[in-house]
mmCIF file of C-alpha atoms in Angstrom:
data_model
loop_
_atom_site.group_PDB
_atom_site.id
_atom_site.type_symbol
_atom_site.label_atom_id
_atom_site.label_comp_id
_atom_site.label_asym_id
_atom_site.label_seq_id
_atom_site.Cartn_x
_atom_site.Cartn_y
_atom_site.Cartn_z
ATOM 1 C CA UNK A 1 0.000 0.000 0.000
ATOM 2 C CA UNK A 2 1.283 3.247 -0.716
ATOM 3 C CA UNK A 3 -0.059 6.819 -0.229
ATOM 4 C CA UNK A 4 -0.127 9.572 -3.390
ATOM 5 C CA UNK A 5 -0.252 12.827 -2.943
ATOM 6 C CA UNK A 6 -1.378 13.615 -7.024
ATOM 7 C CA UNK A 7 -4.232 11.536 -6.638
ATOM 8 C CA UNK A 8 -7.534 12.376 -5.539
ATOM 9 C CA UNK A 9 -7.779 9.240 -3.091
ATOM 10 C CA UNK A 10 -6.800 9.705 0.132
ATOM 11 C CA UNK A 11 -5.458 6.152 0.089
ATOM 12 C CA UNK A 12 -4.284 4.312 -2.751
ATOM 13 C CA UNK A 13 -3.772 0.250 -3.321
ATOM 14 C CA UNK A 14 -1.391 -1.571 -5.539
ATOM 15 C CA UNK A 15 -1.699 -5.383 -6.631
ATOM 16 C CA UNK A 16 -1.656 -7.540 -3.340
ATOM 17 C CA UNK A 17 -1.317 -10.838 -3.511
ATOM 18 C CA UNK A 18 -1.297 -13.212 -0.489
ATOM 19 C CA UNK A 19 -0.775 -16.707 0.070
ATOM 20 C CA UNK A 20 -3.705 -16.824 2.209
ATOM 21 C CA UNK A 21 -6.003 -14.338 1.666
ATOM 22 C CA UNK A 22 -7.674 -12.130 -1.203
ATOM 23 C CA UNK A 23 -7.849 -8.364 -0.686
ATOM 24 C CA UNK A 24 -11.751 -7.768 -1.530
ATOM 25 C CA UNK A 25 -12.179 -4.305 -0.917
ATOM 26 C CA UNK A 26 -11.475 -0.996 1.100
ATOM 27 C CA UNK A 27 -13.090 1.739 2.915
ATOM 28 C CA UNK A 28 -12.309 5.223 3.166
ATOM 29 C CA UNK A 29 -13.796 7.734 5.674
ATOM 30 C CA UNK A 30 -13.162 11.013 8.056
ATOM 31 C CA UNK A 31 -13.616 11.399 11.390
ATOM 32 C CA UNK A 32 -13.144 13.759 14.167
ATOM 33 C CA UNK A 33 -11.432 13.023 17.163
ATOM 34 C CA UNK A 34 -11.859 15.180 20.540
ATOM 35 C CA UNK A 35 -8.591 15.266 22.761
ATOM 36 C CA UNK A 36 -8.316 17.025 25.762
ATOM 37 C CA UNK A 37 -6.405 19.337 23.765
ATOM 38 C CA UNK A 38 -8.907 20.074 21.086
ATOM 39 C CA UNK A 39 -10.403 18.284 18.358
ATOM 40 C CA UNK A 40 -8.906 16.939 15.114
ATOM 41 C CA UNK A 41 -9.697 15.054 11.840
ATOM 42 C CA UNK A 42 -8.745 11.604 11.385
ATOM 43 C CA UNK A 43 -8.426 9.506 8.541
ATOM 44 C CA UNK A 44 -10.524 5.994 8.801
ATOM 45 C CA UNK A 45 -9.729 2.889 6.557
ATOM 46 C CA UNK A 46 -10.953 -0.290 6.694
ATOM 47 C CA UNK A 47 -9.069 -3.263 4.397
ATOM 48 C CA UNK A 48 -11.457 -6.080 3.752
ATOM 49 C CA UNK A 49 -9.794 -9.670 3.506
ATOM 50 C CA UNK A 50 -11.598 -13.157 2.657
ATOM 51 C CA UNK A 51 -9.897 -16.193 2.981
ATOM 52 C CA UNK A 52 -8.443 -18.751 0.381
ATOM 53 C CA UNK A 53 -9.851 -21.985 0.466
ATOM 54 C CA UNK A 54 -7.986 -23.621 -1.947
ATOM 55 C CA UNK A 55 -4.963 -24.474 0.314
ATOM 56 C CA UNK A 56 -7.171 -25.737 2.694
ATOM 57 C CA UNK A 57 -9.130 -27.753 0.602
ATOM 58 C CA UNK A 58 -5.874 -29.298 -1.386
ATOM 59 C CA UNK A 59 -4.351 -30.000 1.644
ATOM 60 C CA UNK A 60 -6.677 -30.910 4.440
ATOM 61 C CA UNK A 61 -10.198 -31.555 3.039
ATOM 62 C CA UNK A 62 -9.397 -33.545 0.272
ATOM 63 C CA UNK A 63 -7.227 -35.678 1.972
ATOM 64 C CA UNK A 64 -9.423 -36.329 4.680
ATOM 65 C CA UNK A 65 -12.298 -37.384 2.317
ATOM 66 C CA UNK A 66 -9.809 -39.378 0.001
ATOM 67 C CA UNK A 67 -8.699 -41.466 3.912
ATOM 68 C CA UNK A 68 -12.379 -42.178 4.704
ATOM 69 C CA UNK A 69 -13.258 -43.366 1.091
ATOM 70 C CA UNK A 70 -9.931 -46.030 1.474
ATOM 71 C CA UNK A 71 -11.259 -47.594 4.776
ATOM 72 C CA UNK A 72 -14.073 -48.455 3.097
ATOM 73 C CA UNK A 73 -11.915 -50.708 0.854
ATOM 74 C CA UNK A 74 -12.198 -53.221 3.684
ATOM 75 C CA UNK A 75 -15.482 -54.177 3.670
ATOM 76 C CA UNK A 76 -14.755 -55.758 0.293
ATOM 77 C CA UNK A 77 -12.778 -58.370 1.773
ATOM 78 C CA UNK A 78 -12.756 -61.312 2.947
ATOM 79 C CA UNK A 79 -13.797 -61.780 6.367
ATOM 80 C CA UNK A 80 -11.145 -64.188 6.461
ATOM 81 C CA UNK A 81 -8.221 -62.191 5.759
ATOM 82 C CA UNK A 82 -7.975 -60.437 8.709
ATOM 83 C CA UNK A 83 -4.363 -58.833 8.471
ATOM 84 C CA UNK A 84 -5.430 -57.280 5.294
ATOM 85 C CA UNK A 85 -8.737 -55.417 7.054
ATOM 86 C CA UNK A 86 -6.662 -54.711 10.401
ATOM 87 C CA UNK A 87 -3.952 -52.862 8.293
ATOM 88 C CA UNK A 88 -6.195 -50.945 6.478
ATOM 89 C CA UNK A 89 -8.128 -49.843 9.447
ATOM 90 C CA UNK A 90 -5.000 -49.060 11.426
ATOM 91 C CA UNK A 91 -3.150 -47.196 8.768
ATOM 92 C CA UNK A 92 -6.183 -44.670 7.700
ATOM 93 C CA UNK A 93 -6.762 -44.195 11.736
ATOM 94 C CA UNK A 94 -3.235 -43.030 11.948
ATOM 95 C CA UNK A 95 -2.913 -41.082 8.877
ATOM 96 C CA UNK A 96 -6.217 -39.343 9.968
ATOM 97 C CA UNK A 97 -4.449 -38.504 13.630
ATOM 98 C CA UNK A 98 -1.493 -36.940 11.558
ATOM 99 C CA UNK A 99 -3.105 -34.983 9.827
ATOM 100 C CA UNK A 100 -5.234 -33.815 12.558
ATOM 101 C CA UNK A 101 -2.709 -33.109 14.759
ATOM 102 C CA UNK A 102 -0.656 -31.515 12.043
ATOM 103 C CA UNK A 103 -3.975 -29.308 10.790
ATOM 104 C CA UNK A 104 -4.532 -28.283 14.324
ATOM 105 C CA UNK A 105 -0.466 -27.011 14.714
ATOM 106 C CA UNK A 106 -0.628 -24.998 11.727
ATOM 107 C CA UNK A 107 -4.101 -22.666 13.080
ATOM 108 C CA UNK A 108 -3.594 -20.812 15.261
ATOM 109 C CA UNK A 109 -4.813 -21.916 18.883
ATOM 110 C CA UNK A 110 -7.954 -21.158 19.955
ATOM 111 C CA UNK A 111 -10.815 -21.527 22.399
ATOM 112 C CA UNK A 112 -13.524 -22.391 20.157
ATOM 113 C CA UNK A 113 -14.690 -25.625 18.272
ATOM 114 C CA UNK A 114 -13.739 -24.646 14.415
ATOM 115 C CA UNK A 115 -15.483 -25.751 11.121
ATOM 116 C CA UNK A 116 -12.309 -28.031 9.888
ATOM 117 C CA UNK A 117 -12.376 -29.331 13.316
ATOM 118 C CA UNK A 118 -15.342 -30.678 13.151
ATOM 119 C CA UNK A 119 -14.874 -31.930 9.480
ATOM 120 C CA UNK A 120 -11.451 -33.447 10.366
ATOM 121 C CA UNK A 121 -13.489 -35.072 13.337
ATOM 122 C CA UNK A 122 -16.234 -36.671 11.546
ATOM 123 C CA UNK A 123 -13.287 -38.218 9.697
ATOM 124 C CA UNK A 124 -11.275 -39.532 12.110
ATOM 125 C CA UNK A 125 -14.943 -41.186 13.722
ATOM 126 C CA UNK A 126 -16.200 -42.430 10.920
ATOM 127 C CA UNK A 127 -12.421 -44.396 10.055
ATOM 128 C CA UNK A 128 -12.315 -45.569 13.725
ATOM 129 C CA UNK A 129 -15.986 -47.303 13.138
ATOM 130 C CA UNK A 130 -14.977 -48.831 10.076
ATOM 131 C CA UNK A 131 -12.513 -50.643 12.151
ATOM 132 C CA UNK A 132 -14.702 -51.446 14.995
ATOM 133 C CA UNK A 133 -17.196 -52.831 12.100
ATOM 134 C CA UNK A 134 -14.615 -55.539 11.456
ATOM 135 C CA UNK A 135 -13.888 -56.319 14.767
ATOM 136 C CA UNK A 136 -17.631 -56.843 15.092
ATOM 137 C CA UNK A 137 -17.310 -58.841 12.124
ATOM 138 C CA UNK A 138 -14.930 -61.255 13.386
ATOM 139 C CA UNK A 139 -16.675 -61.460 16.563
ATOM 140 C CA UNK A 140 -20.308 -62.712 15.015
ATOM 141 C CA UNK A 141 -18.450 -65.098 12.962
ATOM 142 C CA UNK A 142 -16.146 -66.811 15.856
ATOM 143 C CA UNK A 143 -19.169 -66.975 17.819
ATOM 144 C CA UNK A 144 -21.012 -68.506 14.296
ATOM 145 C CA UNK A 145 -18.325 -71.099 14.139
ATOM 146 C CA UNK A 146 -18.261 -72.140 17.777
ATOM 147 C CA UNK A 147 -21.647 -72.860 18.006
ATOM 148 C CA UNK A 148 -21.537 -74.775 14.712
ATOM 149 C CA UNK A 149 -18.227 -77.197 16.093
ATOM 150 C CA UNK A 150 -20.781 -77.318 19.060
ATOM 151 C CA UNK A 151 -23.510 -78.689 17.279
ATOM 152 C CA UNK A 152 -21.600 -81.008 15.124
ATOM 153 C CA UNK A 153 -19.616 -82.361 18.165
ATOM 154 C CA UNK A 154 -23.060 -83.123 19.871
ATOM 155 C CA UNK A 155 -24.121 -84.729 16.800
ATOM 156 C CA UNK A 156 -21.431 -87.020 16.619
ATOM 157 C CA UNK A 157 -21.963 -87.820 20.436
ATOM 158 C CA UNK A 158 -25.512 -88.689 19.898
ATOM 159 C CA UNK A 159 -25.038 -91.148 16.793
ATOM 160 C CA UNK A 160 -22.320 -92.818 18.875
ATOM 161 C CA UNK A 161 -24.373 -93.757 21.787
ATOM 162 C CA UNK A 162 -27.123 -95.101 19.666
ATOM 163 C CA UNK A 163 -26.746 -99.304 18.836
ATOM 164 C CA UNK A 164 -26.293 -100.495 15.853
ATOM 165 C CA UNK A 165 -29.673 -101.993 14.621
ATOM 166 C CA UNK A 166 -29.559 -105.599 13.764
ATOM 167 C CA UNK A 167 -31.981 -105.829 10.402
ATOM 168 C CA UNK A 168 -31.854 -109.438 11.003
ATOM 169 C CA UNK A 169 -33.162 -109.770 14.127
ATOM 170 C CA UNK A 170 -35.290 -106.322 14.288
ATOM 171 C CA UNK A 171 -37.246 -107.367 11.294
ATOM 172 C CA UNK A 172 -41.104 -107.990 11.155
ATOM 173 C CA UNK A 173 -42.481 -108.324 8.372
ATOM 174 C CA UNK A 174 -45.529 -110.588 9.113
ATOM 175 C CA UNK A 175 -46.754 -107.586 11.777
ATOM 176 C CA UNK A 176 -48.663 -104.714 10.499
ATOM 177 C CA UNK A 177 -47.640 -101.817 12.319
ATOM 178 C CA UNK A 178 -49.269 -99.278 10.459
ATOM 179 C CA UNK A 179 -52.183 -98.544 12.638
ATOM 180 C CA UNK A 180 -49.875 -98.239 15.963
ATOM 181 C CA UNK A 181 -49.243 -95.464 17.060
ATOM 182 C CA UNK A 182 -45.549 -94.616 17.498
ATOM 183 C CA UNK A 183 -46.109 -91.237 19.704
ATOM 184 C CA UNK A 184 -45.031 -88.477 17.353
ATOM 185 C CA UNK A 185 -47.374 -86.343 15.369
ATOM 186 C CA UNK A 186 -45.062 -85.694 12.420
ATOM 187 C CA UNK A 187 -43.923 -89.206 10.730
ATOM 188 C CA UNK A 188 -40.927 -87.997 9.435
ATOM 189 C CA UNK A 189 -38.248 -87.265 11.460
ATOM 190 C CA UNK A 190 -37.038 -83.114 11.911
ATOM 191 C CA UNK A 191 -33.042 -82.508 12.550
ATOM 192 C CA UNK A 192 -32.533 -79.886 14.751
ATOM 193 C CA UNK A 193 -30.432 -76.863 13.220
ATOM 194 C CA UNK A 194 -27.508 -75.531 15.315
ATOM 195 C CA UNK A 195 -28.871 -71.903 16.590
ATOM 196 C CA UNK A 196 -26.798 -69.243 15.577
ATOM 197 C CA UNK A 197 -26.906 -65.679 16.342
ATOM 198 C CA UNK A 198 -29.286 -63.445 15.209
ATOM 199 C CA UNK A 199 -27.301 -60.576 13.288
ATOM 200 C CA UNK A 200 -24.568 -62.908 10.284
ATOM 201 C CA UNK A 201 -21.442 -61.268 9.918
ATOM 202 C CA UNK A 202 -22.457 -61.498 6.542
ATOM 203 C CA UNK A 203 -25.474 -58.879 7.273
ATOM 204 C CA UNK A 204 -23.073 -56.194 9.071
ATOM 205 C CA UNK A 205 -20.317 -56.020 5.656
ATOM 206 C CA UNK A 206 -23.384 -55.569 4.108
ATOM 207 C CA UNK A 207 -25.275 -53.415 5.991
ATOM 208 C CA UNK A 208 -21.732 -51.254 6.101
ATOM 209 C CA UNK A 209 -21.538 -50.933 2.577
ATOM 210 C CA UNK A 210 -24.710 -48.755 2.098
ATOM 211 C CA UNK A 211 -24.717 -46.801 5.897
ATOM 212 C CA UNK A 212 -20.982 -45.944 5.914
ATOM 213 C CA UNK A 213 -21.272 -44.164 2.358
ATOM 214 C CA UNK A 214 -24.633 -42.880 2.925
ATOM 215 C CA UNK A 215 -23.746 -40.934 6.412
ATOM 216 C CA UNK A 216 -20.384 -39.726 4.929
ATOM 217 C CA UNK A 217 -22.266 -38.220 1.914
ATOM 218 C CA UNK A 218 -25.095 -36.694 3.852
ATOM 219 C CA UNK A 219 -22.673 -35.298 6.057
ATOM 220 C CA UNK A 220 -21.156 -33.816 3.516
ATOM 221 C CA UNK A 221 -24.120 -32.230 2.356
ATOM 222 C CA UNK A 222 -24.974 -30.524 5.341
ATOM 223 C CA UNK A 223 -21.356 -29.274 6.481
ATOM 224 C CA UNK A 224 -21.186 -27.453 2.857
ATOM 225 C CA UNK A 225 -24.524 -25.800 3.057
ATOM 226 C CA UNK A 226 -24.281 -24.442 6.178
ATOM 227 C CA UNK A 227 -20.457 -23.197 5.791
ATOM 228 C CA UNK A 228 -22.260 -21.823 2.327
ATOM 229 C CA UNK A 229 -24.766 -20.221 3.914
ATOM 230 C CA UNK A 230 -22.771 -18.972 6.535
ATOM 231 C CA UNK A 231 -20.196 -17.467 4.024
ATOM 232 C CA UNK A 232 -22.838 -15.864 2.092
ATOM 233 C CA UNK A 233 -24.345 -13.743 5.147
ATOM 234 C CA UNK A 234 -21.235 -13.022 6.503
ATOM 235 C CA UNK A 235 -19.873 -11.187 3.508
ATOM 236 C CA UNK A 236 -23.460 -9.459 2.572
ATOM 237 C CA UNK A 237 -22.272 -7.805 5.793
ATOM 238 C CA UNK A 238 -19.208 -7.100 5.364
ATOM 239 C CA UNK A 239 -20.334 -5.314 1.600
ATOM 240 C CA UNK A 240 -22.891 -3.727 3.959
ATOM 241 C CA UNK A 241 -20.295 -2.648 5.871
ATOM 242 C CA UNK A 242 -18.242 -0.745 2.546
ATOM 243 C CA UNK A 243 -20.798 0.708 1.235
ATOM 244 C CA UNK A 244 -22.008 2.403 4.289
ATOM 245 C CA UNK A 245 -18.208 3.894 4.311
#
């Protein structure tokens, strides 16, 4: 900024550029200030800044979307390969902390709750669940599989203790035994079916694939709208502002 005396401005603005912000506009106007020693006329100028978002959104909101979008990858796998899920979950939980902590250290410090706070923390839950999901995954199908060995081990127990029928000797074939009755309503014979839990580990990948996406993306949608919204009031006011000037 530079003053010039030839021109009719009382203030006069070169080219700024900043790697941060975007010089908008500027307000000009006289006042009078009373001193105990008399009163004098001041000049009044108001520089109006908005911020750049495309820093922040190249290097923190992108990144943070692109991190949740990759631990989605492991609900795509097999619930069998559990070191491939576990490393996914564990490395987009720590690359979420670092660049939390790292977004955090580069802001200044403040007491309130921010707007990329509260993005960056969606994040970092919703990548922390996705983990958890698995580990409930695991933990349906263990418990799946036990009962199932359980089952089949009492099966094998029960046809073990019954004798072997002798045809031979058991056979009557000059008795009619069709009228007796043999005490059960149903002639044929039902096997019970090992009971299993009621949610399949099956039913939670799926049931991840459609709720993880579908929260993420209507998150979205409200966090943009409302920093929108807020963006657009807040500089109607600050054009308010200039033009009473």
């Amino acid at each position: 900024m530079k003053g010039d005396k030839k021109c009719s401005k009382a203030v006069a603005i070169d080219d700024l550029e900043l790697p941060s912000f975007r010089f908008t506009g500027i307000c000009v106007n006289s006042t009078v200030a009373t001193t105990s020693s008399g009163s004098y006329s001041r000049l009044w100028v108001m520089f109006v800044f908005d911020r750049d978002s495309g820093f922040y959104m190249v290097q923190i909101f992108l990144p943070a979307a692109l991190i949740v979008l990759l631990s989605w990858v492991s609900f795509w796998i097999n619930r069998d390969s559990a070191p491939s899920r576990t490393i996914i979950g564990t490395l987009t939980i720590l690359t979420e902390t670092h660049l939390l902590t790292g977004t955090n250290r580069r802001l200044p410090p403040v007491s309130y709750i921010k707007a990329v706070d509260i993005y960056l923390g969606y994040c970092y839950l919703n990548v922390v669940l996705a983990l958890i999901e698995y580990a409930c995954v695991a933990y349906s199908k263990k418990k799946h599989d036990d009962k199932v060995r359980k089952y089949q081990k009492a099966e094998r127990r029960a046809q073990a203790a019954q004798p072997t029928p002798d045809l031979l000797q058991d056979a009557r074939l000059a008795e009619c035994t069709c009228g007796q009755d043999d005490g059960s309503w149903f002639p044929l014979s039902v096997r019970r079916r090992p009971q299993v839990c009621c949610v399949k580990h099956s039913q939670i990948d799926m049931c991840a694939r459609v709720f993880f996406p579908f929260s993420f993306f209507a998150f979205n949608t409200i966090y943009w709208l409302t920093l929108l919204t807020k963006a657009g009031r807040l500089q109607s006011n600050s054009i308010s502002d200039v033009s009473i000037c």
